Coordinates of N, CA and C in Angstrom, one line a residue:
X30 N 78.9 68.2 22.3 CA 78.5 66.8 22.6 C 77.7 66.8 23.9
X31 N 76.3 66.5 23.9 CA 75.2 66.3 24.9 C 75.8 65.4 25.6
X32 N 75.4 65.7 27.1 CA 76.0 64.6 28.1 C 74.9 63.4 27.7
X33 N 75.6 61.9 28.3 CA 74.7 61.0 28.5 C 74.2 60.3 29.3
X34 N 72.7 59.6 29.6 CA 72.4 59.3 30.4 C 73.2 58.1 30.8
X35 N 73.0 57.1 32.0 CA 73.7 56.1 32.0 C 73.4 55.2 31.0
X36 N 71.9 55.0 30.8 CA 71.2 54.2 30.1 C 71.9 54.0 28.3
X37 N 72.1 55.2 27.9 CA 72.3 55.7 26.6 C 73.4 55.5 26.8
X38 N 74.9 55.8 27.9 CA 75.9 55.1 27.5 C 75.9 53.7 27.4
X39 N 74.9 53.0 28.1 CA 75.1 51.6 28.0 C 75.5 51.1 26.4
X40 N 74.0 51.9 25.9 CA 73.4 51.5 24.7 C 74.8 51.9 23.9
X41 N 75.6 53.0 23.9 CA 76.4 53.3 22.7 C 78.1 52.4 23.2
X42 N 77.5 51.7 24.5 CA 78.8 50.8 24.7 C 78.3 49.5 23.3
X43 N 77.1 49.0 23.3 CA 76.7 48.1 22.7 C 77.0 48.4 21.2
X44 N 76.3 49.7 20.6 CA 76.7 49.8 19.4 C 78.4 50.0 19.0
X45 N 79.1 50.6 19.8 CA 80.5 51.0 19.8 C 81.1 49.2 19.3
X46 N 80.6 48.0 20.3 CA 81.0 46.9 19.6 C 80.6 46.4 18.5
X47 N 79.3 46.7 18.0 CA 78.2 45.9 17.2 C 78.7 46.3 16.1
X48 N 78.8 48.0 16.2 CA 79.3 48.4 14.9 C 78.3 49.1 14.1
X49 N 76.8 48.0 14.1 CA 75.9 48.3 13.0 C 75.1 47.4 13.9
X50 N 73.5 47.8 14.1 CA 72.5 46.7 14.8 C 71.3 47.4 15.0
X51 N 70.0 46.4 14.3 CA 68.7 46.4 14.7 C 68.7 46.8 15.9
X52 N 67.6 47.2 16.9 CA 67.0 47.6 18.1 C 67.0 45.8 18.8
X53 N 66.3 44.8 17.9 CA 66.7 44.0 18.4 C 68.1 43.3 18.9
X54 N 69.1 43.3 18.3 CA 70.2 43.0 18.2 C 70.8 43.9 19.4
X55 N 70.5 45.7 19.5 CA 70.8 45.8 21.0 C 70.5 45.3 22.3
X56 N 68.9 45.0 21.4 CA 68.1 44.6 22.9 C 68.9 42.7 23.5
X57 N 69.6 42.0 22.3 CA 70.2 40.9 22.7 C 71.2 41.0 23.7
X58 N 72.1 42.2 23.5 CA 73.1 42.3 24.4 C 73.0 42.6 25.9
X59 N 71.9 43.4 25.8 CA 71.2 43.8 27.5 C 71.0 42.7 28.1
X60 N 72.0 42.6 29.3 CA 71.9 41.0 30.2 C 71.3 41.9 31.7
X61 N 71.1 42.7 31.9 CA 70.6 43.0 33.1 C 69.5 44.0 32.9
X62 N 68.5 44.4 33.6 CA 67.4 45.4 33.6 C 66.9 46.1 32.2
X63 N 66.5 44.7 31.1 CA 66.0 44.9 29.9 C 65.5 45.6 29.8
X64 N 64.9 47.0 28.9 CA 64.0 47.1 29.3 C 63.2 46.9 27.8
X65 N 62.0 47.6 27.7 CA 61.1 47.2 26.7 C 61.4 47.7 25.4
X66 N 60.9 46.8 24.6 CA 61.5 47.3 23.1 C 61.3 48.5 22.6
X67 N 60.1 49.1 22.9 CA 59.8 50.9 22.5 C 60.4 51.4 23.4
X68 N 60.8 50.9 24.6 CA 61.9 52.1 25.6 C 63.3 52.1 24.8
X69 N 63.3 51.3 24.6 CA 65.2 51.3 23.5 C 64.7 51.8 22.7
X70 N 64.5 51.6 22.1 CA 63.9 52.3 20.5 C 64.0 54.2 20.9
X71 N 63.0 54.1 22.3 CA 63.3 55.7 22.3 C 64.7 56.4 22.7
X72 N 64.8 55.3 23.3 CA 66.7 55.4 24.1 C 67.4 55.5 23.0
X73 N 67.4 54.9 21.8 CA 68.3 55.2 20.6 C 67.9 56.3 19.7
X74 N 66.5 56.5 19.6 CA 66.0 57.5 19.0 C 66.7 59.1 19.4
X75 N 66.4 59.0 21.2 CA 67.1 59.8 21.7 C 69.1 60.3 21.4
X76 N 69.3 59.3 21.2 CA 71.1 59.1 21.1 C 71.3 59.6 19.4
X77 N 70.3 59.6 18.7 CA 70.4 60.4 17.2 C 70.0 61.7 17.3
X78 N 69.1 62.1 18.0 CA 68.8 63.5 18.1 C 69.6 63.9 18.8
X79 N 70.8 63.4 19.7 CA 72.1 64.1 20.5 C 73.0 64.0 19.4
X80 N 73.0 63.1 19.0 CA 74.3 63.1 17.6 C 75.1 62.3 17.7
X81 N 75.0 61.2 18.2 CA 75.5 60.1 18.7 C 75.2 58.9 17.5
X82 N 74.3 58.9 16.6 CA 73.8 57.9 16.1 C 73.1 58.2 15.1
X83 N 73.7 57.2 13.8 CA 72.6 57.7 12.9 C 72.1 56.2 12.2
X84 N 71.4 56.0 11.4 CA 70.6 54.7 10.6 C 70.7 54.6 9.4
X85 N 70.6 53.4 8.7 CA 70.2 52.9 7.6 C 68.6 52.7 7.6
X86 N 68.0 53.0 6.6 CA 66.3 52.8 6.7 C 66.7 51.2 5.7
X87 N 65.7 50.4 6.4 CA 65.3 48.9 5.4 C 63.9 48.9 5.9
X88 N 63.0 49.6 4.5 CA 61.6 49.6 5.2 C 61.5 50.4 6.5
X89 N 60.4 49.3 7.0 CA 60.4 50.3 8.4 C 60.9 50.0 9.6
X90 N 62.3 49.7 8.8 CA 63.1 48.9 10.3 C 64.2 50.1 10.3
X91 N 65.3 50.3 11.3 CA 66.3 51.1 11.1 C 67.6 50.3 12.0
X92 N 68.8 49.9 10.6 CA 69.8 49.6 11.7 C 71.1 50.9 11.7
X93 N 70.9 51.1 13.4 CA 72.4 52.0 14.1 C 73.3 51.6 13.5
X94 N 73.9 52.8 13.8 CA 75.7 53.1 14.1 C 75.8 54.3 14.4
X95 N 77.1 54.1 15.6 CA 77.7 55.1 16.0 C 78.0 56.3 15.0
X96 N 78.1 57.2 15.3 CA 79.0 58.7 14.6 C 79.8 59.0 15.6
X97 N 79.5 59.3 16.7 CA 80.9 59.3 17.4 C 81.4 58.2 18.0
X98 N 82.8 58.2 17.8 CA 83.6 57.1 18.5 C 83.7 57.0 19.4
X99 N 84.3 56.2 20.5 CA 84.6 55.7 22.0 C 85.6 56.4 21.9
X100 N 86.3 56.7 21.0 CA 88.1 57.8 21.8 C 87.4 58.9 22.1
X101 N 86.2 59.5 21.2 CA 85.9 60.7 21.3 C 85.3 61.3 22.3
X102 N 84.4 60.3 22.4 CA 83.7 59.9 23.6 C 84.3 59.9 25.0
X103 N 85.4 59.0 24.9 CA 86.0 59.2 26.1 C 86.9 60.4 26.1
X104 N 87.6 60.5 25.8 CA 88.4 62.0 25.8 C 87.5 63.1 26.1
X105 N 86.6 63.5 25.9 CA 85.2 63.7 26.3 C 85.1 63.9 27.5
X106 N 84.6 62.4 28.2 CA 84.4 62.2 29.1 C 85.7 62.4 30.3
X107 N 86.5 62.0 29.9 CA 88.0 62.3 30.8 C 87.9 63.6 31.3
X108 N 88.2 64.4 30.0 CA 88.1 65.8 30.6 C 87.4 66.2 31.1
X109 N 85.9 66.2 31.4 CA 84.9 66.6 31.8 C 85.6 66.3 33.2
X110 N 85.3 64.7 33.6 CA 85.6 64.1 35.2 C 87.5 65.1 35.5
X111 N 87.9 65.2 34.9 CA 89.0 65.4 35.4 C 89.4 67.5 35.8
X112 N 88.6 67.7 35.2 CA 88.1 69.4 35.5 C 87.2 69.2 36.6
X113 N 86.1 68.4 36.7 CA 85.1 68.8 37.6 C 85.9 68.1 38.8
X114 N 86.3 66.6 39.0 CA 86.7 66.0 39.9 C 88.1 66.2 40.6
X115 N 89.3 66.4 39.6 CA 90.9 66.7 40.2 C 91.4 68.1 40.1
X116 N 89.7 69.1 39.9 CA 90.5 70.7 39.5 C 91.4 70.6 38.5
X117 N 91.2 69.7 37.2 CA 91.8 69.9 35.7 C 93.2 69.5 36.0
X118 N 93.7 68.9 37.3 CA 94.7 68.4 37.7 C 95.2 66.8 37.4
X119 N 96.0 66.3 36.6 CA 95.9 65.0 36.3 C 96.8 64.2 37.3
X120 N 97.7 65.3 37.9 CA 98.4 64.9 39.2 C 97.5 64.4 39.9
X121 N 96.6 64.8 40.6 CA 95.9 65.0 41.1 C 95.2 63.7 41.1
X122 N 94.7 63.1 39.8 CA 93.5 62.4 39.7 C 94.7 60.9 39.7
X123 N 96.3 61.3 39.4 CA 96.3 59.5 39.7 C 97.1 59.5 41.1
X124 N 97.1 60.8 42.0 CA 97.4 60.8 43.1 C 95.6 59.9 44.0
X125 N 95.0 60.2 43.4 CA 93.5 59.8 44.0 C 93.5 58.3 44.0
X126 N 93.7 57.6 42.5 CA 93.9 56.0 42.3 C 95.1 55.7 42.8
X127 N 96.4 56.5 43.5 CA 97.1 55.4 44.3 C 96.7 55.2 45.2
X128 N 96.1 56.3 45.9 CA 95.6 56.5 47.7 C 94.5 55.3 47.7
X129 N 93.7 55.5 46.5 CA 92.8 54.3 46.4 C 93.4 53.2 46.3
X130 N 94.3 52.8 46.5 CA 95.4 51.2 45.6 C 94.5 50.8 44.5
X131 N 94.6 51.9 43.4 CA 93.5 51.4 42.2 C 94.6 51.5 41.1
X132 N 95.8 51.7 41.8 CA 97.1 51.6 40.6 C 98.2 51.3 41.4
X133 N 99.3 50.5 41.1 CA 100.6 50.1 41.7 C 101.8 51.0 41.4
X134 N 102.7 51.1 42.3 CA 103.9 51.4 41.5 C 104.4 51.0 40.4
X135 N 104.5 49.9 40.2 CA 104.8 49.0 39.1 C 104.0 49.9 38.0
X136 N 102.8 49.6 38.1 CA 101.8 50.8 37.1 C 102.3 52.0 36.7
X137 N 102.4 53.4 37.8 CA 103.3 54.1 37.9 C 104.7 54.2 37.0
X138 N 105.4 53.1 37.5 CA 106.7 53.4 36.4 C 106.6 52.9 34.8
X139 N 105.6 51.8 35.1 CA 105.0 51.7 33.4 C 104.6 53.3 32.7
X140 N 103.7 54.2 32.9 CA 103.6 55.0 32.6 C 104.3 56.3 32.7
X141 N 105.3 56.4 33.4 CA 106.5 57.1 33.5 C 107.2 57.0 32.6
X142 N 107.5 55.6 31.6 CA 108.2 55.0 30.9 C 108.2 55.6 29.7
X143 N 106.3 55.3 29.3 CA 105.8 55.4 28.4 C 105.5 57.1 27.7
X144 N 105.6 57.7 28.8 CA 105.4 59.2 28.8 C 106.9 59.6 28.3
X145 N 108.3 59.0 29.1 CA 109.1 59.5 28.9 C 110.1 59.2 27.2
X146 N 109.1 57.9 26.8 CA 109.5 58.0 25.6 C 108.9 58.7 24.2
X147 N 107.6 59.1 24.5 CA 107.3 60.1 23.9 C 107.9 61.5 23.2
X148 N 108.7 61.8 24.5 CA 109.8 62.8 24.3 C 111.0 62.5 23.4

């Protein structure tokens, strides 16, 4: 799985909801720094030749959809940030969001909970 730009995750945050969508139909969802319809167009063209995306042909229109999913995607991406960023340490990485108060105790024993009933 090719890394992705920011741009092209945007885009596969869009399709991940849409499901299935013309270039226009992405281009509806872009509320900040649109950019031009043949730039998406390449931005999605790009996200099929990584393997992210494939089409239906109608004529000479093409509507997306994802091939990989957002779990995949993210588990993915987790790992990646959590090898490079906490030394593959996951102690580590929610030792980093308490120091940050980007999680509570409360949070904390929620997930203690949920881990411990796994077992």
């Amino acid at each position: 799985m090719q890394k992705l730009t920011n741009k092209e995750e945007e885009i596969m945050h869009i399709l991940w909801k849409l499901k299935k969508a013309f270039v226009k139909e992405v281009m509806a969802e872009i509320i900040e720094d649109q950019p031009h319809y043949n730039t998406l167009s390449t931005i999605i063209r790009n996200l099929e030749e990584k393997g992210y995306v494939s089409y239906n042909a109608f004529g000479n229109t093409h509507q997306y959809y994802p091939i990989v999913t957002l779990e995949d995607y993210r588990k993915r991406f987790m790992n990646t940030a959590i090898d490079n960023y906490f030394n593959s340490s996951y102690k580590n990485m929610v030792s980093f969001f308490a120091k940050e108060e980007k999680i509570t105790a409360d949070e904390l024993r929620e997930i203690l909970a949920m881990i411990e009933q796994k077992q």
